[in-house]
XYZ file of C-alpha atoms in Angstrom:
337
model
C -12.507 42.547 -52.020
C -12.025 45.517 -49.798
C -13.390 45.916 -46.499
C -14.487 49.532 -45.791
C -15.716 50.960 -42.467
C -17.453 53.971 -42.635
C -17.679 56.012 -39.302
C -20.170 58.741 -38.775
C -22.534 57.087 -41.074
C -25.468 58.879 -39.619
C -23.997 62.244 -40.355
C -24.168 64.574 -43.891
C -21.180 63.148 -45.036
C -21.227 59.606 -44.052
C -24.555 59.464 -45.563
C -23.728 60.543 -48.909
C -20.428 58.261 -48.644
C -22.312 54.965 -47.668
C -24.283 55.574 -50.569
C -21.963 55.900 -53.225
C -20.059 53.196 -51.818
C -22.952 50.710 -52.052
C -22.884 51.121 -55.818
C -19.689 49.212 -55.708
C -19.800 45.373 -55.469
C -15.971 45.135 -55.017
C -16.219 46.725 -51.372
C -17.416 45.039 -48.485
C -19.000 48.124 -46.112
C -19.481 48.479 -42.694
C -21.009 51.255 -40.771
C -20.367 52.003 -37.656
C -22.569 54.765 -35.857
C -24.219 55.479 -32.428
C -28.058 55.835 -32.893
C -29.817 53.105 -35.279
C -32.958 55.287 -35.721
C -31.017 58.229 -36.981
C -29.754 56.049 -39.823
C -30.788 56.344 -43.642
C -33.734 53.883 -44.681
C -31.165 53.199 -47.725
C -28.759 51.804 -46.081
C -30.131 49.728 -42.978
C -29.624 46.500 -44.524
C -26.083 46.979 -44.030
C -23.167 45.303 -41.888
C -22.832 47.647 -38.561
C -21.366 48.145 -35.489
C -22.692 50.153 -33.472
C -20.996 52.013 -30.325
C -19.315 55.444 -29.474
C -15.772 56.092 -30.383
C -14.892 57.328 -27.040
C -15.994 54.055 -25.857
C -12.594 52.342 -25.633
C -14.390 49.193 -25.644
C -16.455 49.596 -28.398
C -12.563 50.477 -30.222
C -10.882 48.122 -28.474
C -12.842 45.571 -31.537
C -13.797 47.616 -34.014
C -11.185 47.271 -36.919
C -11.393 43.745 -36.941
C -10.941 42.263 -40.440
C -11.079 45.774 -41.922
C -8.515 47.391 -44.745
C -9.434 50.732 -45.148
C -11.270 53.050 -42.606
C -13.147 56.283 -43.782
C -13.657 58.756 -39.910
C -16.885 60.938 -40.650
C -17.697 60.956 -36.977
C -17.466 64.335 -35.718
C -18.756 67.198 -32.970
C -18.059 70.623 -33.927
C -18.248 74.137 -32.694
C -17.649 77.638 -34.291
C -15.996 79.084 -31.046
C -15.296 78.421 -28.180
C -15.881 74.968 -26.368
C -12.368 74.269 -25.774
C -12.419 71.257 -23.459
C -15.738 69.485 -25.351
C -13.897 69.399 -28.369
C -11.026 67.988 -26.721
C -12.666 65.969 -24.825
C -15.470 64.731 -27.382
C -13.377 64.730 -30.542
C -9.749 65.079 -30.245
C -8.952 62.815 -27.489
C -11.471 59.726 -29.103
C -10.271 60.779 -32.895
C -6.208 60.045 -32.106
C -7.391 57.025 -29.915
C -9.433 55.765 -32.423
C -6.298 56.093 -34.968
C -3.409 55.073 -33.148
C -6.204 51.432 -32.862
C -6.439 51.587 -36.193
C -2.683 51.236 -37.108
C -2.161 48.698 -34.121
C -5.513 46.430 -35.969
C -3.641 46.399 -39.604
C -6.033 49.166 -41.537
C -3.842 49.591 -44.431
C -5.523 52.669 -45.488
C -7.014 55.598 -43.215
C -9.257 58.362 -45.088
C -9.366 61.650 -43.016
C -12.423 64.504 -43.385
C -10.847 67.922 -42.798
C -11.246 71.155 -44.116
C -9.732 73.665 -46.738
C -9.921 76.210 -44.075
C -7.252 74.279 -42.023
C -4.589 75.339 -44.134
C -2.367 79.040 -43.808
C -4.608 80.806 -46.290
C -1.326 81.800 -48.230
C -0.638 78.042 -48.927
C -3.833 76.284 -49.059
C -3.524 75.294 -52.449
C -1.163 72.833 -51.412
C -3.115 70.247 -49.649
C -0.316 68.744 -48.147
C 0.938 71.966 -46.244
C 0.904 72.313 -42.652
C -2.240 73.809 -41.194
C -2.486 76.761 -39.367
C -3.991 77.302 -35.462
C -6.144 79.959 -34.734
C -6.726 81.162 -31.161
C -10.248 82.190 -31.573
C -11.226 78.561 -33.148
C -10.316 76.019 -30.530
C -12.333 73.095 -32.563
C -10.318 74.157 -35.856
C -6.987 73.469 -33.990
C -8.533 70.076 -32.637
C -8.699 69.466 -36.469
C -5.042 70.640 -37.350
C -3.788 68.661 -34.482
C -5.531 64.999 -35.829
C -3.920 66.175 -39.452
C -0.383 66.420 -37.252
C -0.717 63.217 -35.705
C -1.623 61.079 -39.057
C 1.042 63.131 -40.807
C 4.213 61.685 -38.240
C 2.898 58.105 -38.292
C 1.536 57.821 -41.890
C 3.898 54.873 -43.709
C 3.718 52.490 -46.462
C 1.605 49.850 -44.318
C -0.946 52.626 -43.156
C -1.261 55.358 -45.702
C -3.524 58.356 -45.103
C -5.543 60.011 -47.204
C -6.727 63.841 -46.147
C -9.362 65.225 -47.882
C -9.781 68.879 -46.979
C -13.045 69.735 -48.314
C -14.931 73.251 -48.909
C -18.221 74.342 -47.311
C -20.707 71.543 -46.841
C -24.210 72.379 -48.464
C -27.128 70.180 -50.102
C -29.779 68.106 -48.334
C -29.389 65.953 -45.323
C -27.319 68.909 -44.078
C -29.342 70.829 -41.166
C -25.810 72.087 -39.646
C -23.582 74.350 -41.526
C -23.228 77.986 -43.468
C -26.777 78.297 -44.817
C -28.651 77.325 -41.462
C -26.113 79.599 -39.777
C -26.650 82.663 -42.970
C -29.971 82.791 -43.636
C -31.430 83.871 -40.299
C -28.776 86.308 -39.933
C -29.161 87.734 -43.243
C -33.074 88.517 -41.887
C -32.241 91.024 -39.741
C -30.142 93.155 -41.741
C -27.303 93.390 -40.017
C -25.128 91.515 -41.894
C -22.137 92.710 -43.617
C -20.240 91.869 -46.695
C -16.576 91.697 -45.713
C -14.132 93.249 -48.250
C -17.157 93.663 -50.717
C -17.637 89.951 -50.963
C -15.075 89.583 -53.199
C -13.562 86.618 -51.884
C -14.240 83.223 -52.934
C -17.009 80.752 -51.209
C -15.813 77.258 -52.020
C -19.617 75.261 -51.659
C -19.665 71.700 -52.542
C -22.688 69.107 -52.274
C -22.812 66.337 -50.379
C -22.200 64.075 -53.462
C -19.484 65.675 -54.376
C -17.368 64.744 -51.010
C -18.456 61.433 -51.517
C -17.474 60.656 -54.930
C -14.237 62.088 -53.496
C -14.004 59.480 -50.855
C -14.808 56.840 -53.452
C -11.893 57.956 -55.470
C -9.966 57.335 -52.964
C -10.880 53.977 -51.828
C -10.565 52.717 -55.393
C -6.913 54.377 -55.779
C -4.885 51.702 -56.402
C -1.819 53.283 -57.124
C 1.200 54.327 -55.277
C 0.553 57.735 -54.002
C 3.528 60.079 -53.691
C 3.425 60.741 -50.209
C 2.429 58.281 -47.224
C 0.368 61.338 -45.922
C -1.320 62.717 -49.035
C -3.409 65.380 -48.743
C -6.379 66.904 -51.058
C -8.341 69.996 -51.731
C -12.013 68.767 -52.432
C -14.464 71.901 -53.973
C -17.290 71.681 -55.809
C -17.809 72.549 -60.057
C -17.403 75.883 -59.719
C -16.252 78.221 -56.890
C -18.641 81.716 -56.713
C -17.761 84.699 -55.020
C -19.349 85.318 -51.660
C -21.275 87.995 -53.462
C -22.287 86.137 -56.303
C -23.681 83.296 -53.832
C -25.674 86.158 -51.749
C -27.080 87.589 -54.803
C -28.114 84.198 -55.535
C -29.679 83.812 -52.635
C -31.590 87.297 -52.647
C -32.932 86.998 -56.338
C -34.350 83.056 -55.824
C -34.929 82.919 -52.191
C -35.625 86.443 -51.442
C -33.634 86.821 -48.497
C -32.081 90.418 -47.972
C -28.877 91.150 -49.597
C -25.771 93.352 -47.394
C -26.403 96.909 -47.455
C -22.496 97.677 -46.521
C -19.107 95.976 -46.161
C -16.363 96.286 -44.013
C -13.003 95.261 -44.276
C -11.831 92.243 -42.886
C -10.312 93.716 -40.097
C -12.856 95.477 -38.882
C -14.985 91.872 -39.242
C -12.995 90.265 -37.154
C -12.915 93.075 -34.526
C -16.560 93.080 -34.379
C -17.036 89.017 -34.649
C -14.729 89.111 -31.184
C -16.891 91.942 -29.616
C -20.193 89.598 -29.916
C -18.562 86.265 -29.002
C -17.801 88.544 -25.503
C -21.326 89.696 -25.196
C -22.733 86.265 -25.956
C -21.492 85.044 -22.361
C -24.123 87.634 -21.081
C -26.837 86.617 -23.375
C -28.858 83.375 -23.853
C -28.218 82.928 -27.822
C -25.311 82.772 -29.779
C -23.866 85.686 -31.171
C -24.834 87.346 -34.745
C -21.327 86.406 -35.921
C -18.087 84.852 -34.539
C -14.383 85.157 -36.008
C -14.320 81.664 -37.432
C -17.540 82.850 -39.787
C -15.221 85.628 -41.006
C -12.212 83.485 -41.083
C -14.267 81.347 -43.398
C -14.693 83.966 -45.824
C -11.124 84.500 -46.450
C -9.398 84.098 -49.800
C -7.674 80.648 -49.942
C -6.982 80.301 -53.758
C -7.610 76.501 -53.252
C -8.851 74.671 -56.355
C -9.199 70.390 -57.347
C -6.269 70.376 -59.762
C -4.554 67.772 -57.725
C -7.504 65.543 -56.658
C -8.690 65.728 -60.603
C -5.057 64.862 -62.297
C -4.186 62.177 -59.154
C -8.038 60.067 -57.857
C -9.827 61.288 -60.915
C -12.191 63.480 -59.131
C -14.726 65.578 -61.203
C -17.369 67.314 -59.240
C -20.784 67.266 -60.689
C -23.309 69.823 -58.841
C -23.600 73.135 -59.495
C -23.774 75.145 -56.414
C -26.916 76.508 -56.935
C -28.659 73.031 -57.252
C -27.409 72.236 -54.039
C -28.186 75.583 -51.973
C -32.054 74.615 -53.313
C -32.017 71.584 -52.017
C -30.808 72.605 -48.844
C -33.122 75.552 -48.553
C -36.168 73.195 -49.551
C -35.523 70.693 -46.898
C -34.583 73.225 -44.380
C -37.990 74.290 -45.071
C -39.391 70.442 -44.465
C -38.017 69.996 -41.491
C -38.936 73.896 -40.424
C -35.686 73.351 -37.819
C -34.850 76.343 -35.658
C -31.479 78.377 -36.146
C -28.425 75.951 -35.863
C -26.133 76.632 -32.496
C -22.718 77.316 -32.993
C -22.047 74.091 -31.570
C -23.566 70.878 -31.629
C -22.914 67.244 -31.870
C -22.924 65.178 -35.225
């Protein structure tokens, strides 16, 4: 029997992850989180430990007895925030790893993101990402993907899942809580008509993903493997606004600009927002989000097995619905989770 730890088990991901994991008698779980009350009635019964990762001794113990490790705990940020990302996430993340490897974990299972990857060559999941000066906390992410890639062997194998845009419920960060109030005022463009690809997939989706590959029992080709995680079908950024105009009723673009121009204008408001008390209408990394990557699941289907299930419009209604619930104010651009 496997022993799995699951970090960031509070979080969108780790949530749907423990889940689907519980369904499986030949895995042992553990959680480990920071806050006990922010954890899902579902899955309190549970083994835990609970600390913070940038406690180092709350680390120092932590993989004790365990085989594989799954890091969902995160802190993100859209721009800016330099040092707290460092500080808060990179510096604890390679810590946490370089632990890891000394404690035995045979297998490490790494949450990234498609939009890591030079968009020329993110179909291959196992290329080298790409830094961006305007997205400090995206580099923070390329940088853990560097460090598992050099020490990756045969006794500690990684697995990088690089997923698309995170949407369905139990998600109050993200696109949609970012989107919708923006498309309200009318200002919003489409960039380059919206005729780029918006790679959406649900919550359940990334964790059947993750369960693929803690059931892999096979040699994998690499001792870094890497791979793209999207949902059933990938719309067009247009295709997902109309969507949203026709069921939700929020406004639809009335112009586009080319990307270019976007990201001129993106790094014109993240300049004024130091003046102002809110975060900008739009940043670079929002536009650098919509960019073409061409990524698609071929590998993770033909190697783990990996079907996704939800239809992106499912999961944008569920989203939207408990949005509406929780009747949360507009996400910031950067905020612990």
């Amino acid at each position: 029997m496997a022993k799995v730890l699951v970090l960031g088990a509070t979080g969108f991901v780790g949530t749907h992850v423990a889940k689907a994991l519980q369904e499986y008698k030949e895995i042992e779980m553990v959680l480990g989180y920071r806050d006990h009350s922010k954890l899902d009635k579902a899955l309190k019964n549970e083994a835990h430990r609970i600390g913070d990762i940038r406690d180092e001794t709350y680390v120092q113990g932590l993989f004790e007895g365990i085989d594989i490790v799954i890091n969902l705990a995160s802190w993100t940020a859209l721009y800016a925030q330099e040092e707290n990302s460092k500080q808060l996430f990179l510096e604890p993340t390679l810590a946490l790893i370089k632990r890891a490897k000394e404690s035995g974990v045979k297998k490490y299972m790494n949450l990234s993101t498609v939009s890591a990857a030079c968009m020329d060559k993110a179909k291959d999941a196992n290329s080298l990402g790409c830094f961006r000066s305007f997205w400090p906390h995206l580099n923070s992410v390329i940088h853990i993907e560097d460090y598992l890639r050099r020490i990756a062997n045969r006794e500690f194998q990684v697995i990088n899942l690089r997923c698309g845009l995170f949407v369905g419920e139990h998600y109050s960060l993200g696109l949609l809580p970012i989107l919708l109030p923006r498309l309200k005022t009318h200002l919003v463009p489409l960039v380059k008509g919206g005729r780029t690809s918006m790679p959406l997939i649900d919550g359940k989706d990334i964790a059947q993903a993750f369960v693929k590959g803690v059931l892999y029992q096979g040699t994998l080709p690499h001792d870094f493997e890497g791979f793209n995680i999207l949902g059933k079908e990938i719309p067009l950024v247009k295709e997902v606004l109309e969507y949203l105009h026709a069921k939700h009723r929020f406004p639809y673009p009335h112009f586009s600009v080319p990307f270019s121009l976007a990201y001129w204008f993106a790094g014109l408001m993240e300049k004024i927002a130091f003046f102002l008390p809110h975060d900008p209408l739009i940043v670079r990394s929002i536009v650098h989000l919509l960019e073409e990557t061409g990524a698609d699941n071929e590998k993770a289907r033909s190697l783990l097995g990996y079907e996704p299930m939800y239809a992106w419009q499912d999961s944008i209604d569920r989203q939207i619905q408990e949005m509406q619930v929780r009747n949360e104010g507009n996400m910031q651009m950067h905020k612990g989770i």
